[in-house]
Coordinates of C-alpha atoms in Angstrom, one line a residue:
Chain A
X192 CA 52.7 116.5 150.2
X193 CA 54.0 112.8 149.7
X194 CA 56.8 111.8 147.1
X195 CA 60.5 112.5 146.9
X196 CA 62.8 115.0 149.5
X197 CA 63.7 117.6 149.5
X198 CA 67.2 116.8 149.0
X199 CA 66.7 114.3 147.1
X200 CA 64.4 116.8 144.1
X201 CA 67.6 119.1 144.7
X202 CA 70.2 115.8 143.9
X203 CA 68.0 115.5 141.2
X204 CA 68.2 118.7 139.6
X205 CA 72.2 119.4 140.0
X206 CA 72.0 116.3 138.3
X207 CA 69.8 117.8 135.2
X208 CA 72.9 120.8 135.8
X209 CA 75.4 119.1 135.2
X210 CA 73.9 116.9 131.6
X211 CA 73.6 120.1 130.2
X212 CA 76.4 121.7 131.3
X213 CA 77.6 118.8 129.7
X214 CA 75.9 119.2 126.2
X215 CA 77.2 122.9 126.0
X216 CA 80.7 121.5 125.5
X217 CA 79.0 118.9 123.1
X218 CA 77.4 121.7 121.3
X219 CA 80.8 124.3 121.4
X220 CA 82.9 120.6 119.9
X221 CA 79.7 120.3 117.0
X222 CA 80.9 123.8 116.9
X223 CA 84.7 123.4 116.0
X224 CA 83.9 121.3 113.6
X225 CA 81.5 123.3 111.0
X226 CA 84.1 126.1 111.5
X227 CA 86.7 123.6 109.6
X228 CA 83.7 123.7 106.7
X229 CA 85.2 127.1 105.5
X230 CA 88.3 126.0 104.8
X231 CA 87.2 125.0 101.4
X232 CA 89.9 126.8 98.2
X233 CA 87.4 128.6 96.5
X234 CA 87.1 131.7 95.3
X235 CA 83.9 133.4 94.5
X236 CA 80.9 136.2 95.3
X237 CA 78.9 133.0 96.0
X238 CA 81.7 131.8 98.1
X239 CA 81.7 135.1 100.3
X240 CA 78.3 134.5 100.9
X241 CA 78.8 131.3 102.3
X242 CA 81.2 132.0 104.2
X243 CA 79.0 134.7 105.6
X244 CA 76.1 133.0 106.8
X245 CA 79.1 130.2 108.1
X246 CA 80.6 132.8 110.4
X247 CA 76.6 133.8 111.4
X248 CA 75.9 129.8 112.8
X249 CA 79.1 129.4 113.7
X250 CA 78.2 132.8 116.0
X251 CA 74.5 131.4 116.7
X252 CA 76.0 128.1 118.1
X253 CA 78.7 130.3 119.9
X254 CA 75.3 131.4 121.9
X255 CA 73.5 128.4 122.2
X256 CA 76.5 127.0 124.2
X257 CA 76.0 130.4 126.4
X258 CA 72.7 129.7 126.8
X259 CA 72.6 126.3 128.2
X260 CA 75.4 126.9 130.5
X261 CA 73.5 129.6 131.7
X262 CA 70.4 127.0 131.8
X263 CA 72.4 124.7 134.1
X264 CA 73.6 127.5 136.4
X265 CA 69.2 128.0 136.4
X266 CA 68.7 124.8 137.3
X267 CA 72.0 124.9 140.2
X268 CA 70.1 127.9 141.7
X269 CA 66.3 126.0 141.2
X270 CA 68.1 122.9 143.2
X271 CA 69.1 125.6 146.2
X272 CA 65.4 126.8 146.2
X273 CA 64.3 123.0 146.5
X274 CA 66.9 122.3 149.5
X275 CA 66.1 125.9 150.9
X276 CA 62.6 125.3 150.7
X277 CA 61.7 124.3 155.0
X278 CA 58.8 121.9 153.6
Chain B
X23 CA 88.5 127.1 90.4
X24 CA 90.4 130.6 89.8
X25 CA 91.7 130.8 85.8
X26 CA 95.5 129.6 85.7
X27 CA 97.3 132.6 84.6
X28 CA 99.6 131.9 81.3
X29 CA 103.0 130.9 82.3
X30 CA 105.4 132.6 80.9
X31 CA 108.2 130.6 78.5
X32 CA 110.3 127.5 80.2
X33 CA 108.0 127.2 83.9
X34 CA 105.6 125.2 84.3
X35 CA 101.9 125.3 84.2
X36 CA 99.7 122.6 86.6
X37 CA 96.6 121.4 85.8
X38 CA 94.3 119.1 88.6
X39 CA 96.4 116.7 91.3
X40 CA 96.0 117.6 94.9
X41 CA 95.2 121.7 94.5
X42 CA 93.4 122.0 91.0
X43 CA 89.8 122.0 90.6
X44 CA 88.7 119.3 90.7
X45 CA 89.9 118.2 94.3
X46 CA 88.3 121.9 95.8
X47 CA 85.1 120.4 94.6
X48 CA 85.3 117.6 96.4
X49 CA 86.2 119.4 99.1
X50 CA 83.0 121.8 99.1
X51 CA 81.9 118.3 99.0
X52 CA 84.1 117.5 102.4
X53 CA 83.0 120.8 103.8
X54 CA 79.2 119.6 102.8
X55 CA 79.6 116.4 104.5
X56 CA 81.2 118.2 107.8
X57 CA 78.3 120.5 107.9
X58 CA 75.6 117.7 108.1
X59 CA 77.3 116.1 110.3
X60 CA 77.3 119.2 112.5
X61 CA 73.5 119.7 112.4
X62 CA 73.1 115.8 112.9
X63 CA 74.7 116.5 116.4
X64 CA 73.0 120.3 117.0
X65 CA 69.6 117.9 116.7
X66 CA 71.1 115.2 118.7
X67 CA 71.9 118.7 121.7
X68 CA 68.9 120.1 120.8
X69 CA 66.7 116.0 122.1
X70 CA 68.5 116.0 124.9
X71 CA 68.0 119.1 126.9
X72 CA 64.2 118.2 125.7
X73 CA 64.1 115.9 127.5
X74 CA 66.2 117.7 130.4
X75 CA 63.5 120.4 130.4
X76 CA 61.0 117.7 131.1
X77 CA 62.3 116.0 133.4
X78 CA 62.2 118.5 136.5
X79 CA 61.0 116.7 139.4
X80 CA 57.1 117.2 139.7
X81 CA 57.8 117.2 144.2
X82 CA 60.8 120.2 142.5
X83 CA 58.9 123.0 141.1
X84 CA 55.8 122.5 142.9
X85 CA 59.0 123.7 146.5
X86 CA 60.0 126.7 144.3
X87 CA 57.9 127.0 140.9
X88 CA 59.7 130.6 140.7
X89 CA 63.4 129.6 139.7
X90 CA 61.9 126.1 138.4
X91 CA 59.9 127.9 135.3
X92 CA 62.7 130.5 135.0
X93 CA 65.3 127.3 134.3
X94 CA 62.7 125.7 131.9
X95 CA 61.8 128.6 130.5
X96 CA 65.7 129.3 129.1
X97 CA 65.5 125.6 128.0
X98 CA 62.7 125.7 126.0
X99 CA 64.2 129.4 124.9
X100 CA 66.9 127.1 123.7
X101 CA 66.5 124.3 122.3
X102 CA 62.7 125.9 120.1
X103 CA 63.1 129.8 119.6
X104 CA 64.0 131.5 117.1
X105 CA 67.8 131.4 116.0
X106 CA 67.5 128.0 118.7
X107 CA 68.9 124.6 118.7
X108 CA 66.6 123.1 116.4
X109 CA 67.0 126.0 113.7
X110 CA 70.7 125.6 113.6
X111 CA 70.8 122.3 112.9
X112 CA 68.0 123.2 110.0
X113 CA 70.4 125.7 108.7
X114 CA 73.1 123.6 108.7
X115 CA 71.7 120.9 106.8
X116 CA 70.4 123.3 104.5
X117 CA 74.0 125.1 103.5
X118 CA 75.5 121.9 103.8
X119 CA 72.6 120.6 100.3
X120 CA 73.8 123.9 99.1
X121 CA 77.5 123.8 99.2
X122 CA 76.7 120.8 97.3
X123 CA 74.7 121.7 94.3
X124 CA 77.7 124.6 93.6
X125 CA 79.7 121.8 93.6
X126 CA 77.4 119.8 91.0
X127 CA 76.9 123.2 88.7
X128 CA 80.8 124.1 89.1
X129 CA 80.9 120.4 87.7
X130 CA 78.5 120.3 85.1
X131 CA 79.7 123.9 83.7
X132 CA 83.5 122.1 82.9
X133 CA 81.8 118.7 82.0
X134 CA 79.4 121.9 78.6
X135 CA 82.5 124.0 78.4
X136 CA 85.0 120.7 77.4
X137 CA 82.3 119.6 74.8
X138 CA 82.4 122.8 72.9
X139 CA 85.5 123.9 72.7
X140 CA 85.6 119.5 71.7
X141 CA 82.9 120.4 68.8
X142 CA 84.2 123.3 68.0
X143 CA 87.9 122.3 67.4
X144 CA 85.8 119.3 65.3
X145 CA 84.1 122.1 63.5
X146 CA 86.6 124.6 62.5
X147 CA 89.2 122.1 61.8
X148 CA 87.7 121.0 58.4
X149 CA 88.4 124.1 56.9
X150 CA 92.4 124.3 58.7
X151 CA 93.1 120.8 57.8
X152 CA 91.6 121.9 54.6
X153 CA 93.9 125.0 54.0
X154 CA 97.0 123.2 55.7
X155 CA 96.4 119.4 53.6
X156 CA 96.3 122.8 50.7
X157 CA 99.3 123.7 52.2
X158 CA 101.8 121.3 52.5
X159 CA 100.2 119.9 49.5
X160 CA 101.3 122.7 46.9
X161 CA 104.6 122.9 49.0
X162 CA 105.4 120.3 48.7
X163 CA 104.6 120.3 44.8
X164 CA 106.2 122.7 43.7
X165 CA 109.6 122.2 45.2
X166 CA 109.9 119.2 43.6
X167 CA 108.1 120.9 40.2
X168 CA 111.1 122.7 40.9
X169 CA 114.1 120.0 41.6
X170 CA 112.9 118.7 37.7
X171 CA 113.1 121.9 36.2
X172 CA 116.3 122.3 34.1
X173 CA 117.6 125.4 34.6
X174 CA 120.7 127.1 33.6
X175 CA 123.9 125.8 36.2
X176 CA 124.2 129.6 37.8
X177 CA 120.2 129.2 38.6
X178 CA 121.4 126.2 40.9
X179 CA 121.9 127.8 44.4
X180 CA 118.9 130.0 43.7
X181 CA 116.7 126.7 43.1
X182 CA 118.1 124.8 45.2
X183 CA 117.8 128.2 48.4
X184 CA 114.3 128.1 47.3
X185 CA 113.2 124.3 47.5
X186 CA 114.6 124.6 50.8
X187 CA 112.5 127.9 51.4
X188 CA 110.0 125.8 50.4
X189 CA 110.3 123.0 52.0
X190 CA 110.8 120.1 49.8
X191 CA 109.1 117.2 52.4
X192 CA 105.5 117.8 53.5
X193 CA 106.2 115.7 57.0
X194 CA 108.6 118.8 57.9
X195 CA 106.1 121.2 56.4
X196 CA 103.4 119.7 58.6
X197 CA 106.3 119.9 61.7
X198 CA 107.4 123.4 61.2
X199 CA 103.6 124.6 61.5
X200 CA 102.7 122.9 64.1
X201 CA 105.5 123.9 66.0
X202 CA 104.8 127.9 65.2
X203 CA 101.2 127.4 65.9
X204 CA 100.5 124.1 68.4
X205 CA 96.6 124.8 68.7
X206 CA 96.4 123.9 65.5
X207 CA 97.2 120.1 65.9
X208 CA 93.8 119.8 67.4
X209 CA 92.1 121.3 64.4
X210 CA 93.5 118.9 62.1
X211 CA 92.6 116.0 63.4
X212 CA 89.2 117.4 64.1
X213 CA 89.3 118.7 61.5
X214 CA 89.2 114.8 60.0
X215 CA 87.3 113.4 62.4
X216 CA 84.7 115.8 61.1
X217 CA 85.3 115.2 56.9
X218 CA 85.2 111.5 58.3
X219 CA 81.5 112.0 59.7
X220 CA 80.7 114.1 56.2
X221 CA 81.9 111.1 54.1
X222 CA 78.4 109.4 55.3
X223 CA 77.1 107.4 57.8
X224 CA 76.0 109.0 61.5
X225 CA 78.3 111.1 63.4
X226 CA 81.6 108.3 64.8
X227 CA 82.4 108.6 68.5
X228 CA 86.3 109.2 68.3
X229 CA 87.1 105.4 69.6
X230 CA 85.0 103.7 66.1
X231 CA 86.5 107.0 64.1
X232 CA 89.9 104.8 64.6
X233 CA 88.4 101.5 63.7
X234 CA 87.4 103.1 60.3
X235 CA 90.2 103.6 59.9
X236 CA 92.3 100.2 61.1
X237 CA 89.4 98.6 58.8
X238 CA 90.2 100.8 56.4
X239 CA 94.5 100.0 56.4
X240 CA 94.1 97.1 57.6
X241 CA 92.2 95.2 54.3
X242 CA 95.3 96.6 52.4
X243 CA 97.6 94.8 55.4
X244 CA 98.1 97.7 57.1
X245 CA 98.0 98.8 61.0
X246 CA 97.7 95.4 61.5
X247 CA 98.1 92.9 64.6
X248 CA 97.6 89.7 64.3
X249 CA 100.8 87.8 64.8
X250 CA 101.8 87.0 68.5
X251 CA 104.1 89.8 70.7
X252 CA 106.9 88.2 72.6
X253 CA 108.6 89.6 75.7
X254 CA 111.9 87.5 75.8
X255 CA 114.6 88.2 78.4
X256 CA 117.3 89.3 77.6
X257 CA 119.6 87.4 79.3
X258 CA 122.1 89.4 80.8
X259 CA 120.0 91.3 82.1
X260 CA 117.6 89.3 83.9
X261 CA 117.4 91.0 88.2
X262 CA 120.3 92.8 87.8
X263 CA 121.7 95.6 90.5
X264 CA 120.8 98.8 89.1
X265 CA 120.4 102.2 91.2
X266 CA 116.3 103.3 90.5
X267 CA 115.2 106.1 89.2
X268 CA 115.7 109.4 91.0
X269 CA 112.3 111.0 90.5
X270 CA 110.5 111.8 87.3
X271 CA 114.0 112.4 85.2
X272 CA 115.4 109.8 85.7
X273 CA 112.6 107.8 84.7
X274 CA 112.7 109.8 80.9
X275 CA 117.3 109.3 81.6
X276 CA 115.8 105.9 81.7
X277 CA 113.1 106.3 78.4
X278 CA 116.7 107.7 76.6
X279 CA 118.8 104.2 76.9
X280 CA 115.2 102.1 76.2
X281 CA 115.5 104.6 72.9
X282 CA 119.3 103.2 72.5
X283 CA 118.4 100.4 73.5
X284 CA 121.6 100.3 75.9
X285 CA 121.6 97.4 78.1
X286 CA 120.7 98.3 81.6
X287 CA 123.6 99.9 82.8
X288 CA 126.1 99.0 79.6
X289 CA 127.1 100.7 76.6
X290 CA 125.0 101.9 74.5
X291 CA 124.1 99.6 71.0
X292 CA 126.1 101.5 67.5
X293 CA 122.7 101.6 66.1
X294 CA 119.2 100.9 67.5
X295 CA 118.3 97.9 68.2
X296 CA 115.0 95.7 68.7
X297 CA 112.6 97.0 70.9
X298 CA 112.9 96.9 74.4
X299 CA 110.7 97.0 77.8
X300 CA 112.5 97.5 82.0
X301 CA 111.1 96.2 85.2
X302 CA 112.3 97.7 88.2
X303 CA 112.2 96.2 91.4
X304 CA 112.5 99.0 93.8
X305 CA 112.4 97.9 97.5
X306 CA 112.9 100.0 100.4
X307 CA 114.8 100.1 103.5
X308 CA 111.9 98.8 106.4
X309 CA 111.7 95.5 103.9
X310 CA 108.6 97.4 101.1
X311 CA 109.6 96.6 97.0
X312 CA 107.3 98.6 94.5
X313 CA 107.1 98.0 90.8
X314 CA 107.6 100.1 88.1
X315 CA 107.4 99.4 84.7
X316 CA 109.8 101.2 82.0
X317 CA 107.7 101.1 77.9
X318 CA 109.4 102.6 75.6
X319 CA 108.1 105.8 72.9
X320 CA 107.5 104.6 69.2
X321 CA 110.4 102.5 66.8
X322 CA 108.8 101.9 63.4
X323 CA 107.0 103.7 61.9
X324 CA 105.8 102.2 58.7
X325 CA 102.2 101.6 58.2
X326 CA 103.6 97.5 57.3
X327 CA 103.7 95.6 60.8
X328 CA 106.9 94.3 61.2
X329 CA 109.3 92.5 63.2
X330 CA 109.3 95.7 66.0
X331 CA 105.4 95.2 67.7
X332 CA 106.2 99.0 69.2
X333 CA 104.8 100.7 66.1
X334 CA 103.0 102.8 64.3
X335 CA 99.8 100.3 64.3
X336 CA 100.5 99.8 68.2
X337 CA 99.8 103.9 67.7
X338 CA 96.4 104.4 66.6
X339 CA 94.6 100.6 68.2
X340 CA 95.9 102.6 71.5
X341 CA 94.8 106.0 70.7
X342 CA 91.4 104.4 70.2
X343 CA 91.5 102.3 73.1
X344 CA 92.4 98.9 71.2
X345 CA 93.4 96.1 73.2
X346 CA 97.0 94.7 71.5
X347 CA 99.1 92.3 71.5
X348 CA 102.2 94.6 72.6
X349 CA 100.2 95.5 76.2
X350 CA 99.6 91.3 77.3
X351 CA 103.3 90.7 76.4
X352 CA 103.8 93.9 78.9
X353 CA 101.6 91.6 81.3
X354 CA 103.7 88.4 80.4
X355 CA 107.2 90.1 81.2
X356 CA 105.9 91.9 84.7
X357 CA 104.9 88.9 85.5
X358 CA 107.9 86.7 85.0
X359 CA 109.9 89.1 86.3
X360 CA 108.0 89.4 89.3
X361 CA 107.4 85.4 89.3
X362 CA 112.1 85.8 89.1
X363 CA 112.2 87.3 92.5
X364 CA 108.9 86.0 94.2
X365 CA 106.3 88.1 94.8
X366 CA 102.8 87.1 93.7
X367 CA 100.9 89.6 91.1
X368 CA 99.1 91.7 93.1
X369 CA 101.7 91.7 96.0
X370 CA 103.4 95.2 95.1
X371 CA 102.6 98.2 94.2
X372 CA 103.4 99.5 89.8
X373 CA 104.0 101.8 88.8
X374 CA 103.8 102.6 84.4
X375 CA 105.9 104.6 83.0
X376 CA 106.8 105.4 78.5
X377 CA 107.3 108.3 76.6
X378 CA 105.4 109.6 73.4
X379 CA 103.9 105.3 72.8
X380 CA 104.8 104.7 75.4
X381 CA 103.2 106.6 77.9
X382 CA 99.4 106.1 76.0
X383 CA 100.5 101.9 76.0
X384 CA 100.6 102.5 80.5
X385 CA 97.5 105.0 80.4
X386 CA 95.6 102.1 78.8
X387 CA 97.6 98.8 80.6
X388 CA 96.0 100.5 83.7
X389 CA 92.1 101.7 83.0
X390 CA 92.4 97.9 81.4
X391 CA 90.3 96.1 84.1
X392 CA 92.0 92.9 83.4
X393 CA 95.4 93.9 83.7
X394 CA 94.6 96.0 87.2
X395 CA 93.0 92.7 88.5
X396 CA 95.8 90.8 88.0
X397 CA 98.7 94.1 89.0
X398 CA 98.0 96.5 91.1
X399 CA 99.0 99.3 89.3
X400 CA 98.9 102.8 91.5
X401 CA 100.9 105.1 89.0
X402 CA 101.5 106.0 85.5
X403 CA 103.7 108.3 84.3
X404 CA 103.4 109.5 81.2
X405 CA 105.5 111.7 78.9
X406 CA 104.2 113.9 75.6
X407 CA 101.6 111.2 74.7
X408 CA 97.8 111.7 74.5
X409 CA 96.4 110.4 77.3
X410 CA 93.0 112.2 78.3
X411 CA 91.3 109.5 76.9
X412 CA 92.4 106.6 78.8
X413 CA 89.4 105.8 81.2
X414 CA 92.3 105.3 83.9
X415 CA 90.3 104.6 87.8
X416 CA 90.5 108.5 89.8
X417 CA 92.7 105.6 92.3
X418 CA 95.4 105.6 90.2
X419 CA 97.4 108.6 91.0
X420 CA 98.5 109.7 87.3
X421 CA 101.6 112.5 85.7
X422 CA 101.3 113.6 82.5
X423 CA 104.3 115.8 80.8
X424 CA 103.0 118.0 78.6
X425 CA 105.0 119.9 75.8
X426 CA 103.1 123.3 74.5
X427 CA 104.5 123.0 70.5
X428 CA 104.5 119.0 71.2
X429 CA 101.2 118.2 69.1
X430 CA 101.6 114.3 70.2
X431 CA 99.8 115.3 73.2
X432 CA 97.0 116.7 71.4
X433 CA 96.6 114.0 69.0
X434 CA 93.7 112.7 72.0
X435 CA 91.4 116.4 71.5
X436 CA 90.5 116.3 75.0
X437 CA 92.2 118.4 77.8
X438 CA 93.4 115.9 80.1
X439 CA 90.5 115.2 83.9
X440 CA 91.6 117.4 86.3
X441 CA 90.7 115.0 89.5
X442 CA 92.7 115.1 92.4
X443 CA 95.3 112.8 91.9
X444 CA 95.3 113.4 88.3
X445 CA 98.3 115.9 87.6
X446 CA 98.7 117.6 84.0
X447 CA 102.2 119.5 83.3
X448 CA 102.4 121.8 81.0
X449 CA 106.2 123.7 80.0
X450 CA 106.3 125.8 76.4
X451 CA 109.5 125.5 75.5
X452 CA 109.5 128.8 74.1
X453 CA 112.1 129.4 71.3
X454 CA 114.0 126.5 72.7
X455 CA 112.2 125.0 69.9
X456 CA 111.3 125.2 66.4
X457 CA 109.9 122.2 65.4
X458 CA 107.6 120.2 66.8
X459 CA 109.6 116.5 66.8
X460 CA 112.0 119.0 68.6
X461 CA 108.8 119.6 72.0
X462 CA 108.2 116.3 71.5
X463 CA 112.3 115.2 71.7
X464 CA 112.9 112.5 75.1
X465 CA 115.4 114.6 75.9
X466 CA 113.4 117.4 76.2
X467 CA 111.0 115.9 78.3
X468 CA 114.2 115.1 80.5
X469 CA 114.6 118.6 81.0
X470 CA 111.0 119.2 82.3
X471 CA 111.2 116.4 84.4
X472 CA 113.8 118.0 86.0
X473 CA 111.7 121.1 86.6
X474 CA 108.9 118.4 88.2
X475 CA 111.4 117.0 90.1
X476 CA 111.9 120.9 91.7
X477 CA 108.7 122.6 91.6
X478 CA 107.0 123.5 94.2
X479 CA 104.1 123.0 93.0
X480 CA 100.9 122.3 95.8
X481 CA 100.0 119.2 93.2
X482 CA 103.7 118.5 92.1
X483 CA 104.8 118.2 96.1
X484 CA 101.6 115.9 97.3
X485 CA 102.3 114.1 94.4
X486 CA 106.0 113.2 94.7
X487 CA 105.2 112.2 98.5
X488 CA 102.6 109.7 97.4
X489 CA 105.5 108.2 94.2
X490 CA 108.7 108.8 96.4
X491 CA 108.8 104.5 97.0
X492 CA 108.7 104.4 94.0
X493 CA 111.5 106.9 92.6
X494 CA 113.7 107.4 95.2
X495 CA 117.3 106.1 94.0
X496 CA 116.9 103.1 96.0
X497 CA 119.0 100.0 95.0
X498 CA 116.6 98.3 92.3
X499 CA 116.9 94.5 90.6
X500 CA 116.6 94.9 86.6
X501 CA 114.7 92.8 84.2
X502 CA 114.9 93.2 80.5
X503 CA 113.2 92.6 78.3
X504 CA 113.1 92.3 73.7
X505 CA 109.8 92.8 72.4
X506 CA 110.1 90.8 69.0
X507 CA 106.6 89.9 66.9
X508 CA 106.2 87.0 65.1
X509 CA 106.4 87.6 60.9
X510 CA 106.0 85.7 58.2
X511 CA 109.3 86.1 55.7
X512 CA 107.4 87.8 53.5
X513 CA 106.0 90.8 55.6
X514 CA 109.6 90.9 56.2
X515 CA 110.3 91.2 52.7
X516 CA 108.0 93.7 52.5
X517 CA 108.6 95.3 55.4
X518 CA 112.0 96.2 54.0
X519 CA 110.8 97.2 50.8

């Protein structure tokens, strides 16, 4: 087949998994900052609508951070599979 | 952004400042900025995630295509799926834009409401002015007639009572009317302005109206400002140690001393003397220092310019935003005091404070670019002064005290601006006063200042925190100056007459 060894490829995939896990943390930090945008002294129907929407966005970002963690785990599983491949 | 509930008599109603509407609108702008940055960060995460997905080693995909496909599919879904990173970044940026639009709409609505109120005040004010003027003249005229009416001695008590009832002094009668209906001040000024507009020519701005008034009065030798105003140091008070004002009430107490011509920490003069100005350098324990300039209120009500420059002419000029020789003399006095202390102008912060004309002069000096270029003006305190039109920059912290029954702060016909560094405190003195001029008294404002010093209101607490270095009651040095206009002897005779 040529190219890299199985062990070398697996290590590259693990590095990608760590990078994706770090991105999940960065996304959580961005989410935490977005939460502070809801702490404004604003009372009205429009303000309630804004806060509802912001809550949805924050919740969506939390879910995406979890998805990134999950993707990192899938990359680790892929690295293990590459390492286990006898070729 | 909710409407304030009316405050019961005696309590304070606070507008503007740290917890005011403008501050809240600024919060919305800040929140929009936060969401924008969060959107940028999410977009950045999306880009790097996509690069990770594209960076799987090709050999690894060939070795385990199924696990590779699972990981790639998950990463692609996170980046570009519905509700994915790209969609969330856009949504955050759209929300930020809508938040900014909401803040702008609030600002526009506020501006429209202010313009409408001012216009309404002017239009409704015309008949009100005519009616009030007519009533005052009628009452005064009838009283004078009664006084001159020959009646039998037995009816003298009856006549005296009636004259008292009618109020023979038109100024007194007007004062009572304005105390009973404080809103009438705005109507009277607005009505007078509309009458001036109707007298001919295009509608004038407030400033042009004042200039028209000054030009008309000046042709008759009234309200002039042609002669030099001197600020002469009082030898008894050149850099003498004193205690700095302990809060806003301390500033107002000093105002009373200024009006009584009392030397610094000395006994009061038997009579009202020449106009005085006080400059204080308040030193903090950490070696820094700040300056307080205490400006006197109106002392001379004659329209003829005499030796005392703190006069009616200065009132009118300052109300119209005109520069005055009085203002220039204040600059000279402050520079002289700083020179005496070995401090370069601009090195240390300055608070300008005053009651009535003193407050108006403080605001107008803070609004004068040349004055601000020379001195580092950071604070203004004005009690009972019409400063709503003063173009004080947003960087200067302003505290304005206004009594509901005091007509003077209403003369500008414009509410004070609502912004984070400008706090206006309103107080209804209730039944404590029955004359407008009583509500204007600096002693009454000292009482209000005491409430301000103790208030738990968020805007006032914030203001106090940022003005503590001026008003902490620390050791200070004081310089007193006598303010005097150069006049010709003929003018003296005229002013005495």
